[in-house]
Tab-separated table of C-alpha atoms in Angstrom:
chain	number	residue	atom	x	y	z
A	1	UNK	CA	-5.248	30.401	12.459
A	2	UNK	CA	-1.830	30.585	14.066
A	3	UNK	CA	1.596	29.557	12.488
A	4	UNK	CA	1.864	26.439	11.146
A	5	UNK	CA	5.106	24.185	11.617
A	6	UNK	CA	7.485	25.035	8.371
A	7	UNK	CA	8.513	21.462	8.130
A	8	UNK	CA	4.463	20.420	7.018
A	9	UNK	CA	4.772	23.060	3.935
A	10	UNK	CA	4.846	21.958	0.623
A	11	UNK	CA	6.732	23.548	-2.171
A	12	UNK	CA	4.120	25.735	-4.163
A	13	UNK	CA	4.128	23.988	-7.353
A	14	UNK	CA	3.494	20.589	-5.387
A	15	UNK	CA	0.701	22.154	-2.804
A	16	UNK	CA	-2.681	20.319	-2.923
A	17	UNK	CA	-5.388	21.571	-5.237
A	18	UNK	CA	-8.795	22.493	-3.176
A	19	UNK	CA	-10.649	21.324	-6.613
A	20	UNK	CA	-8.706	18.584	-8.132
A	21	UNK	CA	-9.436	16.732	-11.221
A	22	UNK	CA	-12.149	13.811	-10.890
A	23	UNK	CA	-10.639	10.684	-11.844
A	24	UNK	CA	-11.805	9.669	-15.369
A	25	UNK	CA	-10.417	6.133	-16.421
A	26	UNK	CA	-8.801	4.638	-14.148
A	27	UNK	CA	-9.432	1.213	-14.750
A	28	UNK	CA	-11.892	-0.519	-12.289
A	29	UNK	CA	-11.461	-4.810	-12.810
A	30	UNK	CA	-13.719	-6.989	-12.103
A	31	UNK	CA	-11.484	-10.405	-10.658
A	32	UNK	CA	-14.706	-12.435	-10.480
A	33	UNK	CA	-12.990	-14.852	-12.740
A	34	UNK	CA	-10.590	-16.268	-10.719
A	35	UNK	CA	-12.569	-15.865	-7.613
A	36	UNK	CA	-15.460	-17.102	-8.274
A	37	UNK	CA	-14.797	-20.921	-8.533
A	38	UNK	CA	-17.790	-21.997	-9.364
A	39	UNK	CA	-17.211	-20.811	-13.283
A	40	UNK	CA	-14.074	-21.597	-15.004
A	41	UNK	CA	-14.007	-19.703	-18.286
A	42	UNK	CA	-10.764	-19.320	-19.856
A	43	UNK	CA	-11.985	-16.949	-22.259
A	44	UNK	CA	-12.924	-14.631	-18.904
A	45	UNK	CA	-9.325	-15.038	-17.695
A	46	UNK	CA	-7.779	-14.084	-20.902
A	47	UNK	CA	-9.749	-11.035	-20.766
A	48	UNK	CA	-9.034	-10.101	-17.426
A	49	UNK	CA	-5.048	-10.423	-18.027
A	50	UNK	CA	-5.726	-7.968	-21.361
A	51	UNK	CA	-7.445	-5.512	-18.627
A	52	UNK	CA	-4.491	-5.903	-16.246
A	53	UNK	CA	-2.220	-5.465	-18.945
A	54	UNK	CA	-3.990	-2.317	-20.209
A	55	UNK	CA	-3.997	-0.983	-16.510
A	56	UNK	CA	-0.330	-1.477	-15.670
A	57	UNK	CA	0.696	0.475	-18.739
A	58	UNK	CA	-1.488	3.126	-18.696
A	59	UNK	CA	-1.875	3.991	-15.630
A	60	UNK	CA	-0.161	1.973	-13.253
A	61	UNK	CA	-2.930	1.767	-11.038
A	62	UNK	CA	-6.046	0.010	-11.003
A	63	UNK	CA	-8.864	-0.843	-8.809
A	64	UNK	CA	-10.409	-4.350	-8.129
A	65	UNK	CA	-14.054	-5.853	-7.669
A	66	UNK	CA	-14.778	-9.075	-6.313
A	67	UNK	CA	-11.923	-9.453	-5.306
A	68	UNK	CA	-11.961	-12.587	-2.701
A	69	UNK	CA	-11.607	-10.602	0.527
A	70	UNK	CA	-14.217	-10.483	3.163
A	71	UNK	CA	-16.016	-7.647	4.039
A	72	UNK	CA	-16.376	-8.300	7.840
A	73	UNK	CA	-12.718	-8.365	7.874
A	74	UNK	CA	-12.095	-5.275	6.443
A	75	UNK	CA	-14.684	-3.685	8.481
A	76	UNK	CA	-12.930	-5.188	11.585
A	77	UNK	CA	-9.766	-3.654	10.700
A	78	UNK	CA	-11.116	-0.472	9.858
A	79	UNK	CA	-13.074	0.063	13.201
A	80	UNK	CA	-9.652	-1.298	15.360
A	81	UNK	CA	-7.650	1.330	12.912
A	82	UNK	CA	-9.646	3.892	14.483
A	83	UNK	CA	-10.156	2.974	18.175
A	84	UNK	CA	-6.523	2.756	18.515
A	85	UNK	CA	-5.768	6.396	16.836
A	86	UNK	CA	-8.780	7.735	18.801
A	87	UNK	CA	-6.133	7.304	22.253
A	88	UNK	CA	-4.653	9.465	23.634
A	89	UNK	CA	-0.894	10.835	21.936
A	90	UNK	CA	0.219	9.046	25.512
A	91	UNK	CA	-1.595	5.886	24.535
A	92	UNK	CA	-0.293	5.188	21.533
A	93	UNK	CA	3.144	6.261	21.785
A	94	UNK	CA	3.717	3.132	24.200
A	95	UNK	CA	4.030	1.113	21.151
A	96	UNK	CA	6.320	3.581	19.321
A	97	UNK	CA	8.342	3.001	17.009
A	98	UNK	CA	12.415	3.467	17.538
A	99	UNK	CA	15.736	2.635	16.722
A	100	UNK	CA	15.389	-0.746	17.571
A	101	UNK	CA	11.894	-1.857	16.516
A	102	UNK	CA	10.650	-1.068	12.729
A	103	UNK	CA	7.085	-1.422	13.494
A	104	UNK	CA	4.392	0.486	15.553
A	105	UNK	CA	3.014	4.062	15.972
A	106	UNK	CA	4.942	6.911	14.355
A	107	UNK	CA	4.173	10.545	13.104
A	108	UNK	CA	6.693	12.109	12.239
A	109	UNK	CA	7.376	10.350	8.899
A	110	UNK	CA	8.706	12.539	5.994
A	111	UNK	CA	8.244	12.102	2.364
A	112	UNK	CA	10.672	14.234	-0.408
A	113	UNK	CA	11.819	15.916	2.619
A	114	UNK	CA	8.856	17.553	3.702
A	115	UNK	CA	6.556	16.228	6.674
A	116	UNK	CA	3.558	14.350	6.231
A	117	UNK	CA	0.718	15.314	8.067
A	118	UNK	CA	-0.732	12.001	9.146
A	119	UNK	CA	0.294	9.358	12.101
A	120	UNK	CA	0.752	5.614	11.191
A	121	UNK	CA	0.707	2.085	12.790
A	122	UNK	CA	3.099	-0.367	10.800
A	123	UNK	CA	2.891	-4.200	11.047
A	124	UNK	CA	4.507	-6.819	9.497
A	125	UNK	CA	3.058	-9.500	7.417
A	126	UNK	CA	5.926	-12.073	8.474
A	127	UNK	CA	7.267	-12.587	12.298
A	128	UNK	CA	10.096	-12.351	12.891
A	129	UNK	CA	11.033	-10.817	9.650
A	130	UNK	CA	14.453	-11.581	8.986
A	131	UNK	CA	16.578	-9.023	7.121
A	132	UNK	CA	20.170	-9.138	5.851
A	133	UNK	CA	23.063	-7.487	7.630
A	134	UNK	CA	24.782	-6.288	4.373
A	135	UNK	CA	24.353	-6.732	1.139
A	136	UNK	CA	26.943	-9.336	0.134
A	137	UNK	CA	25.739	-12.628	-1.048
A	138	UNK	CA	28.370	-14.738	1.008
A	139	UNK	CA	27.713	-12.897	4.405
A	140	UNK	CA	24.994	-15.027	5.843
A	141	UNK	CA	24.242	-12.610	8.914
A	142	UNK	CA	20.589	-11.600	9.402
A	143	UNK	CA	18.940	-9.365	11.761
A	144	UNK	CA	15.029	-9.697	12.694
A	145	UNK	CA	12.174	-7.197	13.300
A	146	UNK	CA	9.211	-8.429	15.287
A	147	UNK	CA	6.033	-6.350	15.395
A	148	UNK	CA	4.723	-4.895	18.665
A	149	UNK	CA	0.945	-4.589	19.462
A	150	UNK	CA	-1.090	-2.426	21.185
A	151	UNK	CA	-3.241	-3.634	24.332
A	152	UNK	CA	-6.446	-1.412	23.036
A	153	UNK	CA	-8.053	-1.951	21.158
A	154	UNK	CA	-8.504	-6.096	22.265
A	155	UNK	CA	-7.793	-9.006	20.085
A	156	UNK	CA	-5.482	-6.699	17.595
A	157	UNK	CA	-3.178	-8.706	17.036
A	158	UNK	CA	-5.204	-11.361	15.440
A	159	UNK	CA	-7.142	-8.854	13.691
A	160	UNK	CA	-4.303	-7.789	11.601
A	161	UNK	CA	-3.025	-11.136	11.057
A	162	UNK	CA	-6.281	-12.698	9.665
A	163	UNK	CA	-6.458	-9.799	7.393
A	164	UNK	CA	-2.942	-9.741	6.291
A	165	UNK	CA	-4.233	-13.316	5.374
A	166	UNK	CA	-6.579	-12.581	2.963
A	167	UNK	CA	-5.110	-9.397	1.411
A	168	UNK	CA	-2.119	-11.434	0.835
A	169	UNK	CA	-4.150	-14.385	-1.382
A	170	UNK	CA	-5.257	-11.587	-3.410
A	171	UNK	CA	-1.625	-10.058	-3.597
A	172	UNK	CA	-0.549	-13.974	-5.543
A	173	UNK	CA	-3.407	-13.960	-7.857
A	174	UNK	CA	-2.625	-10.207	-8.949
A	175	UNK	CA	0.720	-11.341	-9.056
A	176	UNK	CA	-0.370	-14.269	-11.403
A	177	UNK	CA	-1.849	-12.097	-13.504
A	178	UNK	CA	0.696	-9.437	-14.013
A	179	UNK	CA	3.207	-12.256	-14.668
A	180	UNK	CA	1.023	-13.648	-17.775
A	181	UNK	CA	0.279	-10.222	-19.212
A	182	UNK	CA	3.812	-10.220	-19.867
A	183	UNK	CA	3.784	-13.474	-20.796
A	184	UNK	CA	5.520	-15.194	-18.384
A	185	UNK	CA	4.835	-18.414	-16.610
A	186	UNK	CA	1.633	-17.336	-14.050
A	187	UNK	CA	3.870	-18.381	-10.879
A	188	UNK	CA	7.106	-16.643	-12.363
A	189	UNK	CA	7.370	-14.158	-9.381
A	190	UNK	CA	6.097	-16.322	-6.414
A	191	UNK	CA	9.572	-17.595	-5.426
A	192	UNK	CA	10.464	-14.264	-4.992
A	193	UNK	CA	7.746	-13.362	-1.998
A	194	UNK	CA	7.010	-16.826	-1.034
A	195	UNK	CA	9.428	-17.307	1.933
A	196	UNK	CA	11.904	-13.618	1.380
A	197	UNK	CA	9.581	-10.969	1.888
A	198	UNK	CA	9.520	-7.394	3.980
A	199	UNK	CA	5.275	-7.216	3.202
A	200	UNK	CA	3.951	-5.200	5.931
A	201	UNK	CA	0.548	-3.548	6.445
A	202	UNK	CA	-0.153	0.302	7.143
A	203	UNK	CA	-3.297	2.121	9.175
A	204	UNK	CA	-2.895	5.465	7.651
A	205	UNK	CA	-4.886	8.272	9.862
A	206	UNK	CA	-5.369	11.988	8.771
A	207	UNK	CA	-6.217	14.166	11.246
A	208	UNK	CA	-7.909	17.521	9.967
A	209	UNK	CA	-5.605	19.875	8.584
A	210	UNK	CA	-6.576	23.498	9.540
A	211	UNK	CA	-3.946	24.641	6.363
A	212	UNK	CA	-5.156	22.287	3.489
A	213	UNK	CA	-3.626	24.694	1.163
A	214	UNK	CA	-0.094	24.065	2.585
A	215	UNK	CA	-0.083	20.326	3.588
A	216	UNK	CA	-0.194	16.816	2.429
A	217	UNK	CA	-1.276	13.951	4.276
A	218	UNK	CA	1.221	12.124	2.317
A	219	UNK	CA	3.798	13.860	-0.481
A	220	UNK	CA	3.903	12.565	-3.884
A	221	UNK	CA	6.079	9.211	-4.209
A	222	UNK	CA	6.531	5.947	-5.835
A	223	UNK	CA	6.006	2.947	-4.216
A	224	UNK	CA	9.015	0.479	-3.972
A	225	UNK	CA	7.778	-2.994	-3.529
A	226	UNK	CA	5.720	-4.983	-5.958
A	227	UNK	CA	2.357	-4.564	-5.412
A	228	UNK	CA	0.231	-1.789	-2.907
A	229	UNK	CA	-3.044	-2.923	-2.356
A	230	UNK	CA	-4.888	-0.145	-0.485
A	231	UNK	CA	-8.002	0.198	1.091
A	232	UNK	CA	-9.623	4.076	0.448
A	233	UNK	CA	-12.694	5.127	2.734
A	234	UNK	CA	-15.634	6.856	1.696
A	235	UNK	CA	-13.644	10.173	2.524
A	236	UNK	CA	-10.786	9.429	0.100
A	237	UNK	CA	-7.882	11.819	-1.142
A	238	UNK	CA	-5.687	9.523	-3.370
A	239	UNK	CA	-4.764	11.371	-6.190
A	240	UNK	CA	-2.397	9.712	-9.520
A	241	UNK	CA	-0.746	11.358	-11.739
A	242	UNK	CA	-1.565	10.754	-15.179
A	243	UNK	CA	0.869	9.494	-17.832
A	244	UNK	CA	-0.647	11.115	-20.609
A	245	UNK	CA	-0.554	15.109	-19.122
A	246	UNK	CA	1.079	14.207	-15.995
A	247	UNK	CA	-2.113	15.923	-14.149
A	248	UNK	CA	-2.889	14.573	-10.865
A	249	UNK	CA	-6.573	12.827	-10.924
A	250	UNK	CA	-8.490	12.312	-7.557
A	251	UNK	CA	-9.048	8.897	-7.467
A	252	UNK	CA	-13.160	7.836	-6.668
A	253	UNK	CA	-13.698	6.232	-3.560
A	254	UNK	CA	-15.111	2.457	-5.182
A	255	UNK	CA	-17.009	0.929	-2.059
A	256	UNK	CA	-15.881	-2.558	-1.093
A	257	UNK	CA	-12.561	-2.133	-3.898
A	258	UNK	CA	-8.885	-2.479	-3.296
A	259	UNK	CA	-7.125	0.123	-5.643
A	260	UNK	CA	-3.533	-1.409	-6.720
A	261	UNK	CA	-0.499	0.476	-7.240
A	262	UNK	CA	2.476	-1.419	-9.357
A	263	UNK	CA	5.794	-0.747	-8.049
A	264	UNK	CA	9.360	-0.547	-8.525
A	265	UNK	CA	10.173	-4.284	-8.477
A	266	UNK	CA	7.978	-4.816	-11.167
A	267	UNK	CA	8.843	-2.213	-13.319
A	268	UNK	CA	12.308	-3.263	-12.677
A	269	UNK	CA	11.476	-6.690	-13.811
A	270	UNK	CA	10.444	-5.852	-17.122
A	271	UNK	CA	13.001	-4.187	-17.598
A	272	UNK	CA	15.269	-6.349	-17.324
A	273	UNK	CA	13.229	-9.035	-19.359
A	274	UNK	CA	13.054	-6.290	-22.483
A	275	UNK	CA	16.819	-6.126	-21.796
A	276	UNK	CA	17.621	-10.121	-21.743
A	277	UNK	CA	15.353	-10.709	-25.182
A	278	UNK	CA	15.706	-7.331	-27.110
């Protein structure tokens, strides 16, 4: 088999299992109620929020049904995803990224230190994008990041964009939904994304690993935004830990469903609400 790169190896307690845990529970939620327009049932709606509430303390994550987003356009973005990582490494590292530009091709990303064993195309929902030079409130300097865009596979571009469309429609209404499971108003954290957001979407590709024992296509984490909506083929690999045992549980491949991950914004927002009333 040859040596394999040191900077791919995972620590031994945190090296993948070759027979993980099925997942068992992981809530899958059916948002037919507020996508389906042609029944309004508040009773439905109330019920869904309980489910979403359920999910986001239990587990965290969840995975959605009917959840408003074409098919065709996921299958569109799936098929460019893997024309453009089936290039050549010469290909696709014409629209690397670098210093200057935040988006495009990239493999050598690392997670808790160790490298990932996966390449990655990053574009961003909003552009220009413009960022913040510093922190401080009264320095109104911004910088901008644009995306960049491959000439193969054709029409990309506008591939990602109408997608980023729809996955973004879904991203409000989970938002909604989250927001009156804790009771708040259902728009509370729309003025937040609405025009000030750093949303972008990620083609993930794993090449085969010849040392599965060693490497990770991606290390454990946490995501820091709000909300991850991510799309898992039929081969899947996503494994959660569970709150309960803190085991890690392979998560199912659901065809046609969007698992969610909450992150840290949230959780940092009700936080600070138990703070401000208790």
């Amino acid at each position: 088999m040859g040596e394999v790169d040191t900077a791919f190896i995972q620590e031994p307690e945190h090296r993948p299992k070759l027979s993980p845990n099925q997942a068992e529970g992981i809530p899958i939620i059916d948002l037919s109620p507020i996508t389906n327009h042609a029944v309004s049932d508040p009773s439905a709606i109330e019920n869904l929020v309980k489910e979403i509430e359920s999910a986001c303390k239990e587990w965290g994550f969840f995975q959605v049904t009917n959840h408003g987003v074409p098919l065709t356009l996921r299958q569109n973005i799936e098929k460019a995803s893997r024309l453009f990582f089936e290039q050549t490494q010469e290909e696709k590292k014409k629209v690397s990224r670098d210093e200057k530009s935040t988006t495009g091709y990239y493999d050598t990303e690392h997670t808790k230190n160790v490298r990932d064993w996966k390449e990655v195309f990053d574009f961003l929902a909003k552009d220009p994008t413009f960022i913040p030079v510093t922190s401080d409130e009264h320095d109104d300097r911004v910088t901008h990041w644009t995306n960049v865009s491959p000439e193969y596979p054709p029409n990309f571009r506008d591939i990602m964009e109408e997608y980023i469309q729809e996955v973004e429609k879904l991203s409000f209404k989970l938002l909604e939904l989250i927001a009156l499971s804790l009771g708040l108003e259902a728009k509370r954290f729309e003025e937040f994304f609405m025009k000030d957001q750093t949303s972008f979407i990620r083609l993930n590709h794993y090449p085969p690993c010849p040392y599965p024992h060693l490497a990770l296509g991606v290390g454990r984490h946490k995501d820091g935004g709000a909300l991850t909506v991510l799309a898992q083929d039929e081969v899947g690999g996503l494994e959660v830990k569970r709150k309960a045992d803190q085991e890690w549980i392979r998560v199912k491949p659901t065809p046609d469903a969007y698992i969610i991950n909450v992150g840290d914004l949230i959780q940092v927002h009700v936080t600070i609400k138990m703070l401000k009333f208790y």
